[in-house]
Protein backbone atom coordinates (compact mmCIF):
# COMPACT_ATOMS: atom_id res chain seq x y z
CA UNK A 1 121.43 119.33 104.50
CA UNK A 2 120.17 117.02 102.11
CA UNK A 3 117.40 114.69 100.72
CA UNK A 4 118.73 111.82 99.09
CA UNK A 5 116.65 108.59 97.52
CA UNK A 6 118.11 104.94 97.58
CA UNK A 7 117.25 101.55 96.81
CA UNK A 8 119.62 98.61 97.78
CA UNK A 9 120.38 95.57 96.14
CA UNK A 10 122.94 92.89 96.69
CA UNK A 11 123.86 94.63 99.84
CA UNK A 12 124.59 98.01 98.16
CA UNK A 13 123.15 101.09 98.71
CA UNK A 14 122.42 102.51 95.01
CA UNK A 15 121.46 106.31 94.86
CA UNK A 16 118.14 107.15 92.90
CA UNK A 17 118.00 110.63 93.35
CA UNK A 18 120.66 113.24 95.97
CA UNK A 19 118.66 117.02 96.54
CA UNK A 20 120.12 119.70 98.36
CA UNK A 21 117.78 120.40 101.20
CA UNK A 22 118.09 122.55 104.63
CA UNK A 23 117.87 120.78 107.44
CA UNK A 24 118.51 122.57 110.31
CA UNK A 25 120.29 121.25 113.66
CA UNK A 26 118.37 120.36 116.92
CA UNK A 27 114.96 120.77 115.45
CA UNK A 28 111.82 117.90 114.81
CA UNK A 29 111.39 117.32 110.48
CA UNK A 30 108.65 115.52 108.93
CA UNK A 31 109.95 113.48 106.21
CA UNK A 32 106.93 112.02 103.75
CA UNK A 33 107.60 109.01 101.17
CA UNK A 34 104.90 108.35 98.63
CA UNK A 35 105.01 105.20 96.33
CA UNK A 36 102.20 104.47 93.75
CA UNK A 37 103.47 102.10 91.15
CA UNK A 38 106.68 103.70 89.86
CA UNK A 39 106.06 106.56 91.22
CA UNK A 40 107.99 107.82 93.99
CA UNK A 41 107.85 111.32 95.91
CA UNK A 42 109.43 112.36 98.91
CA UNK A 43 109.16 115.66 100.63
CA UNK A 44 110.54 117.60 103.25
CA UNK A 45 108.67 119.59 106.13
CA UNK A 46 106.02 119.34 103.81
CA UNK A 47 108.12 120.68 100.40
CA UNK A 48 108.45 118.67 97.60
CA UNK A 49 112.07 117.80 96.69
CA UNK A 50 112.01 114.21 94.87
CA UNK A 51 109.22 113.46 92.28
CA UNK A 52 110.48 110.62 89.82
CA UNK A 53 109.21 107.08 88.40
CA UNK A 54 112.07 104.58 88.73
CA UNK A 55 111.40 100.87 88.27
CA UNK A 56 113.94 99.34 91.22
CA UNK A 57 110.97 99.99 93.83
CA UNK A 58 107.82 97.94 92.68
CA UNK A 59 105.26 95.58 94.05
CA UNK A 60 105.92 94.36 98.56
CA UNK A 61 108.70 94.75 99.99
CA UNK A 62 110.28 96.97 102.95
CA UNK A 63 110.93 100.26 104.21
CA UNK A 64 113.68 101.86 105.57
CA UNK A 65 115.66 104.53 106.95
CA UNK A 66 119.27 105.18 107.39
CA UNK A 67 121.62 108.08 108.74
CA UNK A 68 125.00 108.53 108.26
CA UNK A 69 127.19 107.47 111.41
CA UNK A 70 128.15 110.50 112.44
CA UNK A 71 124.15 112.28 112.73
CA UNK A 72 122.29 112.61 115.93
CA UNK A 73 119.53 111.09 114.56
CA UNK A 74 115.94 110.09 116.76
CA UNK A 75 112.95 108.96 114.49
CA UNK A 76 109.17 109.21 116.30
CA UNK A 77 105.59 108.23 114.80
CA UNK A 78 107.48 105.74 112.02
CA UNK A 79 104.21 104.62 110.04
CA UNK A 80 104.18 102.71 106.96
CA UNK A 81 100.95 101.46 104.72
CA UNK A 82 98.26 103.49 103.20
CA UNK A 83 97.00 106.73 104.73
């Protein structure tokens, strides 16, 4: 039941940004990331919940997901580049 935002360096997971979000059980969820510059925005079943400019995220690099070890977690139509 949340949204939260990271960016790692060194090997550490640093938190940008941790929203309270419903997310129910047993059910598909669209999750949306948006990066243009320093811009990032990242929304929910198609509801807004992060909207910040942070400089740790610039210029190529990767993308990523994670879950915590004890979700049930299965990701399908993982895309990545411009729409």
């Amino acid at each position: 039941n949340n949204v939260p935002l990271y960016y790692t360096e060194k090997g550490r997971r640093i938190t940008l940004k941790y929203v309270d979000a419903p997310v129910p059980a047993n059910a598909w969820h669209t999750l949306r990331v948006e990066f243009a510059g320093g811009r990032i925005r990242v929304a929910l079943n198609g509801k807004l919940y992060i909207d910040l400019d942070d400089a740790h995220i610039q210029g190529a690099g990767a993308v990523g997901v994670w879950t915590k070890a004890d979700s049930v977690t299965a990701f399908d139509d993982f895309r990545y580049g411009a729409p």
